[in-house]
Amino acid sequence: MSNLPEKLTKPYDPASTEARIYQLWEKSGFFNPDNLPARHQEPFTIIMPPPNANGRLHAGHGLTITLEDIMTRYQRMQGKKALWVPGADHAGFETQVVYEKKLEKEGRSRFKMGRQELYNEIMAFTIDSKKHMEADVKALGASCDWSREKFTLDASVVAEVQETFRNLYRDGLVYRGYRTVNWCTKHQTSLSDVETENVEKADKLYYIKYGPFIVATVRPETIFGDVAVAVNPTDERYQQFIGQTIEVQHPEGVLPLVIIADEEVDPAFGTGALKITPAHDHNDFRMAETHHLSRIEVIDQYGKLNEKCGKYSGMKILEARTKVVEDLQALGLIEKIEDYAHAVPTCYKCSTTIEPRVMPQWFVKMEPLAKLAADAVRGGNIKFIPDNFEKIFLYWMDNTMDWNISRQIVWGIPIPALVCTSCNAGTLDIDHKVGSACPTCSAPLTSETDTFDTWFSSGQWPLLALGYPKTKDLSFYPTNVMETGRDLIFKWIPRMVIFGLYLTGKVPFSTVYLHGMVNDKHGKKMSKSKGNVVSPIELTDKYGADALRIGLVIGNTPGNDIALAEDKIKGYKHFCNKIWNATRFVLSNTEGMSLYTPRPVLEKRDEEILAEFNTAITSITTHYENYRFHLAGEELYHYFWNTFADIIIEEMKPRLSGTGESSKQSAQWILLNILATTIKMLHPFIPFITEELWGILPRAEKSLLIVEPWPKSL
RNA sequence: GGGCGAUUAGCUCAGUUGGUAGAGCAGCGCUUUUACACAGCGAAGGUCGGGGGUUCAAAUCCCUCAUCGCCCACCA
């Protein structure tokens, strides 16, 4: 039993092993590609999607970290100069919302705090939360290079993001626009289109008498902001009115409305006549631009009717709606009211109905940029896994609208600009001084207080994470794989492609691997309100990180959602236990033999076993190469349990205790070498237990499994 | 209104280029045999959503229908 170390006489205990093994790896320095042995030349790079630094990791992060670590570890063993760059995201609006909830609980409000005070508090909170997030990433076994970790508010990142803005401005790709934006009346900020969520709502459709017309609307309270009635130019019913101005009666007086003709009006909907409220509807705003109509703002930033609304001023939208309808009814101006179901945009964080408001904000001109991205993808420069996401990506790129990057929150990167106190024009901060005259209207300029949409900086992340524009690490760019949740196919992926191409002319990654959502065991979305949230760290504590990792990957195809059942993870803990015990058996029966023992003359049966095993190596390696990790894991699992443990070990038992010395040696060699090689191939999935076992296997030198060459054949 | 995905054993899901179905968990029976009861062995369980087509052969390709889910959308 000389081959059997003390450790193996006890059951495997992840809790006492994992932290120790992780330290071993960190101490080795191999997470940093600069420290890898000389055989590692060709770079393999993954940029970690920086987890939000405002809390612990959730189950989805568990899957991300696992998949990326599998790729990184596999490529490192394959001899690549593997770099996986970790990060932490300040997560602008997200974090500010988290912090506002905290303030609310404490009976405080951001609106009663100074900007700097609020910023400092959120920074302190984030720096503290970041530590927990990082500890979670480590607990999952991530072999990322912490020496290169970046935070999205690092000074160098902020400076470069601002520089990109200036470049876009100079290139005419960023501009200050004055138009309707998506306004959240609770959070007091505008939001981009991807930050709103369309929710199906049951409303009423009111048919209101407008002079000779009847218009259908769900928002009668905006009547005071109406400037026109639009009809389709081909609509015969209304031909004689086009171009005329009519007078429309309402509870507070009379409105003069011009009748315009616009293709966008659908003659079949409602009455074919549409009231136009340019200041409070995106569509109406556009029409008003086309027809040079004025805008009357009647709803304020808090969602209340303003002083232009007579007796309704100060009322909230819904209250005013009820009142206005009552009064219109009293005047006999309501023709009918119908039930109406439609989708309304809401704030994705608080579900408050978005109020379109006309505001001066910064926009990125998307069309030329999106074309760069679409061309690159059409040209085959980026491969999507699964490939149907390419279509989704292209649809998105072919249908962009200009991107509002201004946020009225303090937690973010300041937009480096000056804005006019009078005419809403904007200039770069470095081109003028605060207080100097606006180039357009000569009024004094003041500092912009808005911050960037988080995705503006995140979109540049592959470059920023590599220290761009410093050239030191740019040999790792373009990166190989961007692995992230499939929900980011339009929020994040396109922006990275765009900025990568804009800044360097090169796509930021050649492969996009998208995983599905991690749901609860019944396949339902996890949410705090449903109480079905599963913490990856709890599972790690209970079953070990290895069990969680392999359990997350096996049975889950790219792009498809996964149902995370605790029992499944438990099952893979049993697998780890199986490996542990099989190793115990093999080592206690291979006395005097090491991994360096030359191959003895093998029995015919052993040659067969070997041939079968070599076939498995090839198959498993092919799965790894093709990003089919669920199949690689499954095949390893089945080979180890159902072939190696159930058949091979059992078959060898009589030979190990028998008297035929050469038969015994052949059996021992087969057992030890298949065991060791399988452990290597399992390492990317279950790094902790395999590294621990590798340290126990009989070898002369104590090298680490993490840099062991990937096996070819036995 | 569009787009996408799913529909396979009681539950959650695999099944890479077409060749008469698999895993985990649950459940049933037996077994403490030189690792492992966090185990082994054995049995049971599915006409792979319905229908049609291509093929010697389809869960796998094509058409169609149905149901569920997700995403997108400036018909008020």
Coordinates of N, CA, C and O (backbone and C1' of nucleotides) in Angstrom, one line a residue, chain B:
Chain B
rG1 P -51.9 39.2 -35.0 O5' -50.8 40.4 -35.4 C5' -50.9 41.0 -36.7 C4' -49.6 41.5 -37.0 C3' -48.4 40.5 -37.0 O3' -48.4 39.8 -38.2 C1' -47.7 42.4 -35.8
rG2 P -47.4 38.5 -38.4 O5' -46.1 39.2 -38.7 C5' -44.9 38.5 -38.9 C4' -43.7 39.2 -38.5 C3' -42.6 38.3 -38.0 O3' -41.9 37.8 -39.1 C1' -42.9 40.1 -36.5
rG3 P -41.7 36.2 -39.1 O5' -40.5 36.0 -38.2 C5' -39.3 36.7 -38.4 C4' -38.4 36.7 -37.2 C3' -38.1 35.3 -36.6 O3' -37.2 34.6 -37.3 C1' -38.6 36.8 -34.9
rC4 P -37.3 33.0 -37.4 O5' -36.8 32.6 -35.9 C5' -35.5 33.0 -35.5 C4' -35.3 32.7 -34.0 C3' -35.6 31.3 -33.5 O3' -34.5 30.4 -33.8 C1' -36.6 32.8 -32.1
rG5 P -34.9 28.9 -34.0 O5' -35.1 28.4 -32.6 C5' -34.1 28.4 -31.6 C4' -34.7 28.2 -30.2 C3' -35.4 26.9 -30.0 O3' -34.5 25.8 -29.9 C1' -36.7 28.6 -29.1
rA6 P -35.0 24.3 -30.3 O5' -36.1 24.0 -29.2 C5' -35.6 23.8 -27.8 C4' -36.9 23.7 -27.0 C3' -37.8 22.4 -27.2 O3' -37.3 21.3 -26.5 C1' -39.1 24.4 -27.0
rU7 P -37.5 19.9 -27.2 O5' -39.0 19.5 -26.9 C5' -39.5 19.4 -25.5 C4' -41.0 19.3 -25.6 C3' -41.5 18.0 -26.2 O3' -42.3 17.3 -25.3 C1' -42.5 20.0 -27.2
rU8 P -41.5 16.5 -24.1 O5' -40.7 15.4 -24.9 C5' -41.3 14.4 -25.5 C4' -40.5 13.2 -25.6 C3' -39.8 12.7 -24.3 O3' -40.8 11.9 -23.6 C1' -38.1 12.8 -25.9
rA9 P -40.8 12.1 -22.0 O5' -40.5 10.6 -21.5 C5' -41.6 9.7 -21.1 C4' -41.1 8.8 -20.1 C3' -40.8 9.4 -18.7 O3' -41.9 9.3 -17.7 C1' -39.1 8.0 -19.3
rG10 P -43.3 9.0 -17.9 O5' -43.6 9.6 -16.4 C5' -44.8 10.1 -16.0 C4' -44.5 10.8 -14.7 C3' -43.6 12.0 -14.8 O3' -44.3 13.2 -15.0 C1' -42.8 10.5 -13.1
rC11 P -43.6 14.4 -15.9 O5' -42.5 14.9 -14.9 C5' -42.9 15.9 -13.9 C4' -41.6 16.4 -13.2 C3' -40.7 17.1 -14.2 O3' -41.0 18.5 -14.3 C1' -39.5 15.5 -12.9
rU12 P -40.6 19.2 -15.7 O5' -39.0 19.3 -15.6 C5' -38.4 20.2 -14.7 C4' -36.9 20.1 -14.9 C3' -36.4 20.2 -16.4 O3' -36.4 21.6 -16.8 C1' -35.3 18.4 -15.3
rC13 P -36.3 21.9 -18.3 O5' -34.9 21.4 -18.7 C5' -34.6 20.8 -20.0 C4' -33.4 20.0 -19.9 C3' -32.8 19.5 -21.2 O3' -32.0 20.5 -21.8 C1' -32.9 17.7 -19.7
rA14 P -31.6 20.5 -23.3 O5' -30.4 19.5 -23.3 C5' -30.4 18.4 -24.2 C4' -29.2 17.6 -23.9 C3' -28.7 16.9 -25.2 O3' -27.8 17.7 -25.9 C1' -29.0 15.3 -23.5
rG15 P -28.0 18.0 -27.4 O5' -28.0 16.5 -28.1 C5' -26.8 15.8 -28.0 C4' -27.1 14.4 -28.5 C3' -27.8 14.3 -29.8 O3' -26.9 14.3 -30.9 C1' -29.0 12.9 -28.3
rU16 P -27.3 14.9 -32.3 O5' -26.0 15.5 -33.0 C5' -25.8 16.9 -33.0 C4' -24.4 17.2 -33.5 C3' -24.0 16.5 -34.7 O3' -24.2 17.3 -35.9 C1' -22.4 16.2 -33.0
rU17 P -25.6 17.1 -36.6 O5' -25.5 15.7 -37.2 C5' -26.2 15.5 -38.5 C4' -25.1 15.6 -39.6 C3' -25.1 14.4 -40.5 O3' -26.0 14.4 -41.5 C1' -22.9 15.0 -39.8
rG18 P -27.1 13.3 -41.6 O5' -27.7 13.1 -40.1 C5' -27.4 12.1 -39.2 C4' -28.6 11.2 -39.0 C3' -28.3 9.8 -39.4 O3' -27.5 9.1 -38.3 C1' -30.4 10.4 -40.3
rG19 P -28.1 8.5 -37.0 O5' -28.9 7.1 -37.6 C5' -30.1 6.7 -37.0 C4' -30.2 5.2 -37.3 C3' -29.1 4.4 -36.6 O3' -29.7 4.0 -35.4 C1' -29.4 3.8 -38.9
rU20 P -29.5 2.6 -34.6 O5' -31.1 2.2 -34.5 C5' -31.9 3.2 -34.0 C4' -33.4 2.7 -34.0 C3' -33.9 2.0 -32.8 O3' -34.1 2.9 -31.7 C1' -34.8 1.1 -34.7
rA21 P -34.1 2.3 -30.3 O5' -32.6 2.7 -29.8 C5' -32.4 2.9 -28.4 C4' -32.2 4.4 -28.2 C3' -32.2 4.8 -26.7 O3' -30.8 4.8 -26.3 C1' -33.6 6.2 -27.9
rG22 P -30.2 3.4 -25.7 O5' -29.4 3.9 -24.5 C5' -30.1 4.5 -23.4 C4' -29.4 5.8 -23.0 C3' -29.6 6.3 -21.6 O3' -28.8 5.6 -20.7 C1' -30.0 8.1 -23.1
rA23 P -29.2 5.6 -19.2 O5' -28.7 7.0 -18.6 C5' -27.3 7.4 -18.8 C4' -27.2 8.7 -18.2 C3' -27.8 9.0 -16.9 O3' -26.9 8.5 -15.9 C1' -28.4 10.7 -18.3
rG24 P -27.4 8.1 -14.5 O5' -27.7 9.5 -13.8 C5' -26.7 10.4 -13.4 C4' -27.3 11.7 -12.9 C3' -28.4 11.5 -11.8 O3' -27.7 11.4 -10.5 C1' -29.3 12.9 -13.4
rC25 P -28.2 10.3 -9.5 O5' -29.6 10.9 -9.0 C5' -29.6 12.1 -8.3 C4' -31.0 12.6 -8.3 C3' -32.1 11.7 -7.8 O3' -32.1 11.6 -6.3 C1' -32.9 12.7 -9.7
rA26 P -32.4 10.2 -5.7 O5' -34.0 10.1 -6.0 C5' -34.9 11.1 -5.5 C4' -36.3 10.8 -6.0 C3' -36.8 9.4 -5.8 O3' -37.3 9.2 -4.5 C1' -37.2 10.1 -8.0
rG27 P -37.1 7.8 -3.8 O5' -37.9 6.8 -4.7 C5' -39.3 6.9 -4.8 C4' -39.9 5.9 -5.7 C3' -39.4 4.5 -5.5 O3' -40.1 3.8 -4.4 C1' -39.2 4.9 -7.8
rC28 P -39.4 2.7 -3.6 O5' -39.4 1.5 -4.6 C5' -40.6 0.9 -5.1 C4' -40.3 -0.3 -5.9 C3' -39.3 -1.3 -5.4 O3' -39.9 -2.1 -4.4 C1' -38.9 -0.9 -7.6
rG29 P -39.0 -2.6 -3.2 O5' -38.2 -3.8 -3.8 C5' -38.8 -5.0 -4.3 C4' -37.9 -5.9 -5.0 C3' -36.6 -6.2 -4.2 O3' -36.8 -7.2 -3.2 C1' -36.0 -5.7 -6.4
rC30 P -35.9 -7.2 -1.9 O5' -34.5 -7.7 -2.4 C5' -34.4 -9.0 -2.9 C4' -33.0 -9.2 -3.7 C3' -31.8 -9.0 -2.8 O3' -31.5 -10.1 -2.0 C1' -31.6 -7.8 -4.9
rU31 P -30.7 -9.8 -0.7 O5' -29.2 -9.3 -1.2 C5' -28.4 -10.2 -2.0 C4' -27.1 -9.5 -2.3 C3' -26.3 -9.0 -1.1 O3' -25.5 -10.0 -0.6 C1' -26.4 -7.4 -2.9
rU32 P -25.2 -10.0 0.9 O5' -23.8 -9.2 0.9 C5' -23.4 -8.4 2.0 C4' -22.5 -7.4 1.6 C3' -21.2 -7.3 2.3 O3' -20.1 -7.6 1.4 C1' -22.3 -5.2 2.4
rU33 P -19.0 -8.5 1.8 O5' -18.8 -9.1 0.4 C5' -18.0 -10.2 0.1 C4' -17.3 -10.0 -1.3 C3' -16.4 -8.8 -1.3 O3' -15.1 -9.2 -1.1 C1' -17.9 -8.9 -3.2
rU34 P -14.2 -8.4 -0.3 O5' -13.5 -7.3 -1.3 C5' -12.8 -6.1 -0.7 C4' -11.8 -5.6 -1.6 C3' -12.2 -5.5 -3.1 O3' -13.1 -4.5 -3.4 C1' -10.0 -6.2 -2.9
rA35 P -13.4 -3.2 -2.4 O5' -12.5 -2.0 -2.9 C5' -11.5 -1.4 -2.1 C4' -11.6 0.1 -2.2 C3' -13.0 0.7 -2.0 O3' -13.2 0.9 -0.6 C1' -12.1 1.5 -4.0
rC36 P -14.5 0.6 0.1 O5' -15.5 1.7 -0.5 C5' -15.3 3.1 -0.1 C4' -16.2 3.9 -1.1 C3' -17.6 3.5 -1.1 O3' -18.4 4.2 -0.1 C1' -16.8 3.7 -3.3
rA37 P -19.2 3.3 0.9 O5' -20.7 3.4 0.5 C5' -21.4 4.6 0.1 C4' -22.8 4.3 0.2 C3' -23.4 4.3 1.7 O3' -24.3 5.3 1.9 C1' -24.0 2.3 0.4
rC38 P -24.0 6.9 1.8 O5' -23.8 7.2 0.3 C5' -24.8 7.9 -0.5 C4' -24.1 8.4 -1.8 C3' -23.1 7.4 -2.2 O3' -23.4 6.5 -3.2 C1' -22.1 9.6 -1.8
rA39 P -23.8 6.8 -4.6 O5' -23.1 5.6 -5.4 C5' -21.7 5.5 -5.3 C4' -21.3 4.0 -5.1 C3' -22.0 3.1 -6.1 O3' -21.4 3.1 -7.4 C1' -22.0 2.1 -3.9
rG40 P -22.2 2.8 -8.6 O5' -22.3 1.2 -8.5 C5' -21.0 0.5 -8.6 C4' -21.3 -1.0 -8.4 C3' -22.4 -1.6 -9.3 O3' -21.9 -1.9 -10.6 C1' -22.8 -2.3 -7.1
rC41 P -22.8 -1.7 -11.9 O5' -23.7 -3.0 -11.7 C5' -23.2 -4.3 -11.7 C4' -24.2 -5.3 -11.4 C3' -25.5 -5.2 -12.2 O3' -25.4 -5.8 -13.5 C1' -26.1 -5.4 -9.9
rG42 P -26.2 -5.3 -14.7 O5' -27.7 -5.7 -14.3 C5' -28.1 -7.0 -14.2 C4' -29.5 -7.2 -13.7 C3' -30.6 -6.4 -14.4 O3' -31.0 -7.1 -15.6 C1' -30.9 -6.2 -12.1
rA43 P -31.6 -6.3 -16.8 O5' -33.1 -6.0 -16.3 C5' -34.0 -7.1 -16.1 C4' -35.2 -6.7 -15.4 C3' -36.0 -5.5 -16.0 O3' -36.9 -6.0 -17.0 C1' -35.7 -5.1 -13.7
rA44 P -37.2 -5.1 -18.3 O5' -38.2 -4.1 -17.6 C5' -39.4 -4.5 -16.9 C4' -40.1 -3.4 -16.2 C3' -40.4 -2.2 -17.1 O3' -41.6 -2.4 -17.8 C1' -39.4 -1.5 -15.0
rG45 P -41.6 -1.9 -19.3 O5' -41.7 -0.3 -19.2 C5' -42.9 0.2 -18.6 C4' -42.6 1.6 -18.2 C3' -42.2 2.5 -19.4 O3' -43.3 3.0 -20.0 C1' -40.7 2.9 -17.6
rG46 P -43.6 2.5 -21.5 O5' -43.2 3.8 -22.4 C5' -43.7 5.1 -22.0 C4' -43.1 6.1 -22.9 C3' -43.2 5.8 -24.4 O3' -44.4 6.3 -24.9 C1' -41.0 6.6 -23.9
rU47 P -45.4 5.4 -25.7 O5' -44.9 5.6 -27.3 C5' -43.8 5.0 -27.7 C4' -43.9 4.8 -29.2 C3' -44.1 6.2 -30.0 O3' -42.9 6.9 -30.2 C1' -45.6 4.6 -30.8
rC48 P -42.8 8.3 -30.9 O5' -42.5 9.1 -29.6 C5' -42.8 10.4 -29.4 C4' -41.6 11.2 -29.0 C3' -41.2 12.3 -29.9 O3' -41.4 13.5 -29.2 C1' -39.3 11.0 -29.3
rG49 P -41.9 14.8 -30.0 O5' -43.5 14.7 -29.9 C5' -44.1 14.5 -28.6 C4' -45.6 15.0 -28.7 C3' -46.2 14.7 -30.0 O3' -46.8 13.4 -30.0 C1' -46.5 17.0 -29.4
rG50 P -46.8 12.6 -31.4 O5' -48.0 13.3 -32.2 C5' -49.3 13.2 -31.6 C4' -50.3 13.8 -32.6 C3' -50.1 13.4 -34.1 O3' -50.7 12.1 -34.3 C1' -50.4 15.7 -34.0
rG51 P -50.0 11.2 -35.5 O5' -50.3 12.0 -36.8 C5' -51.7 12.2 -37.2 C4' -51.7 13.1 -38.5 C3' -50.8 12.7 -39.6 O3' -51.3 11.6 -40.4 C1' -50.6 15.0 -39.3
rG52 P -50.3 10.6 -41.1 O5' -49.7 11.5 -42.3 C5' -50.5 11.9 -43.4 C4' -49.8 12.9 -44.2 C3' -48.5 12.4 -44.9 O3' -48.7 11.6 -46.1 C1' -48.2 14.6 -44.0
rG53 P -47.6 10.5 -46.4 O5' -46.4 11.4 -46.9 C5' -46.6 12.2 -48.1 C4' -45.3 13.0 -48.3 C3' -44.0 12.3 -48.6 O3' -43.9 11.8 -49.9 C1' -43.7 14.0 -47.1
rU54 P -43.0 10.5 -50.3 O5' -41.5 11.1 -50.0 C5' -41.0 12.1 -51.0 C4' -39.6 12.4 -50.6 C3' -38.7 11.1 -50.5 O3' -38.2 10.7 -51.7 C1' -38.3 12.6 -48.6
rU55 P -38.3 9.1 -52.0 O5' -37.2 8.5 -51.0 C5' -35.8 8.9 -51.1 C4' -35.1 8.3 -50.0 C3' -35.3 6.8 -49.8 O3' -34.5 6.0 -50.6 C1' -35.4 7.9 -47.7
rC56 P -35.1 4.7 -51.3 O5' -35.2 3.6 -50.1 C5' -36.0 2.5 -50.2 C4' -35.7 1.6 -49.0 C3' -35.8 2.3 -47.6 O3' -37.2 2.3 -47.2 C1' -33.8 1.1 -47.7
rA57 P -37.7 3.6 -46.5 O5' -36.9 3.7 -45.2 C5' -37.1 2.7 -44.1 C4' -36.1 3.0 -43.0 C3' -36.1 4.4 -42.4 O3' -37.1 4.4 -41.4 C1' -33.9 3.7 -42.9
rA58 P -38.0 5.8 -41.2 O5' -36.9 6.7 -40.5 C5' -36.5 6.4 -39.1 C4' -36.4 7.7 -38.4 C3' -37.7 8.4 -38.3 O3' -38.4 8.2 -37.1 C1' -36.0 9.9 -39.2
rA59 P -37.7 8.1 -35.6 O5' -37.6 9.6 -35.1 C5' -38.7 10.2 -34.4 C4' -38.3 11.4 -33.7 C3' -37.4 12.3 -34.6 O3' -38.2 13.2 -35.3 C1' -36.3 12.0 -32.5
rU60 P -37.8 13.7 -36.7 O5' -36.2 14.1 -36.7 C5' -35.8 15.3 -36.2 C4' -34.3 15.3 -36.2 C3' -33.6 15.4 -37.5 O3' -32.8 16.6 -37.6 C1' -32.7 13.6 -36.3
rC61 P -33.5 18.0 -38.0 O5' -33.6 17.9 -39.6 C5' -32.5 18.1 -40.4 C4' -32.9 18.0 -41.9 C3' -34.2 18.6 -42.2 O3' -34.1 20.0 -42.4 C1' -34.2 16.5 -43.1
rC62 P -35.3 21.0 -42.0 O5' -36.3 20.7 -43.2 C5' -36.0 21.1 -44.5 C4' -37.2 20.8 -45.4 C3' -38.5 21.4 -44.9 O3' -38.7 22.7 -45.2 C1' -38.8 19.1 -45.6
rC63 P -39.6 23.7 -44.2 O5' -41.1 23.2 -44.6 C5' -41.6 23.3 -45.9 C4' -43.0 22.8 -46.0 C3' -43.9 23.2 -44.9 O3' -44.5 24.5 -45.2 C1' -44.1 20.9 -45.1
rU64 P -44.9 25.4 -44.0 O5' -46.2 24.6 -43.4 C5' -47.4 24.5 -44.1 C4' -48.3 23.6 -43.4 C3' -48.7 24.1 -42.0 O3' -49.6 25.1 -42.0 C1' -48.2 21.7 -42.0
rC65 P -49.7 26.1 -40.7 O5' -50.4 25.3 -39.6 C5' -51.7 24.8 -39.8 C4' -52.1 23.8 -38.7 C3' -51.9 24.4 -37.3 O3' -53.0 25.2 -36.9 C1' -51.0 22.2 -37.5
rA66 P -52.7 26.3 -35.7 O5' -52.6 25.4 -34.4 C5' -53.6 24.6 -34.0 C4' -53.2 23.7 -32.8 C3' -52.6 24.5 -31.7 O3' -53.5 25.1 -30.8 C1' -51.3 22.6 -32.1
rU67 P -53.2 26.5 -30.1 O5' -52.3 26.0 -28.9 C5' -52.9 25.2 -27.8 C4' -51.7 24.7 -27.0 C3' -50.8 25.7 -26.4 O3' -51.4 26.3 -25.2 C1' -49.5 24.0 -27.3
rC68 P -51.0 27.8 -24.9 O5' -49.5 27.7 -24.3 C5' -49.3 26.9 -23.1 C4' -47.8 26.7 -22.8 C3' -47.0 28.0 -22.8 O3' -47.1 28.7 -21.5 C1' -45.9 26.5 -24.1
rG69 P -47.0 30.3 -21.4 O5' -45.5 30.5 -21.7 C5' -44.5 30.0 -20.8 C4' -43.1 30.2 -21.4 C3' -42.7 31.6 -21.8 O3' -42.3 32.3 -20.7 C1' -42.0 30.0 -23.4
rC70 P -42.4 34.0 -20.8 O5' -41.1 34.3 -21.7 C5' -39.8 34.1 -21.2 C4' -38.8 34.3 -22.3 C3' -38.8 35.7 -22.9 O3' -38.1 36.6 -22.1 C1' -38.8 34.0 -24.6
rC71 P -38.6 38.1 -22.2 O5' -38.1 38.6 -23.6 C5' -36.7 38.6 -23.9 C4' -36.4 38.8 -25.3 C3' -37.0 40.1 -25.9 O3' -36.2 41.2 -25.6 C1' -37.4 38.3 -27.4
rC72 P -36.9 42.6 -25.4 O5' -37.2 43.0 -27.0 C5' -36.1 43.3 -27.8 C4' -36.6 43.3 -29.3 C3' -37.6 44.4 -29.6 O3' -37.0 45.7 -29.8 C1' -38.4 42.4 -30.5
rA73 P -37.7 47.0 -29.1 O5' -38.6 47.6 -30.3 C5' -38.7 46.8 -31.5 C4' -40.0 47.2 -32.2 C3' -40.9 48.3 -31.6 O3' -40.5 49.6 -31.9 C1' -42.2 46.4 -32.2
rC74 P -40.4 50.7 -30.7 O5' -41.7 51.6 -30.7 C5' -42.9 51.2 -31.2 C4' -43.8 52.4 -31.4 C3' -44.5 52.4 -32.8 O3' -45.7 51.7 -32.7 C1' -43.3 54.4 -32.6
rC75 P -45.8 50.2 -33.1 O5' -47.3 49.8 -32.8 C5' -48.2 50.0 -33.9 C4' -48.9 51.3 -33.8 C3' -50.1 51.3 -32.9 O3' -49.9 52.0 -31.7 C1' -50.8 51.6 -35.1
rA76 P -50.6 51.4 -30.3 O5' -51.2 52.6 -29.5 C5' -52.1 53.4 -30.2 C4' -51.6 54.8 -30.2 C3' -52.4 55.7 -29.4 O3' -51.5 56.6 -28.6 C1' -52.5 56.3 -31.7

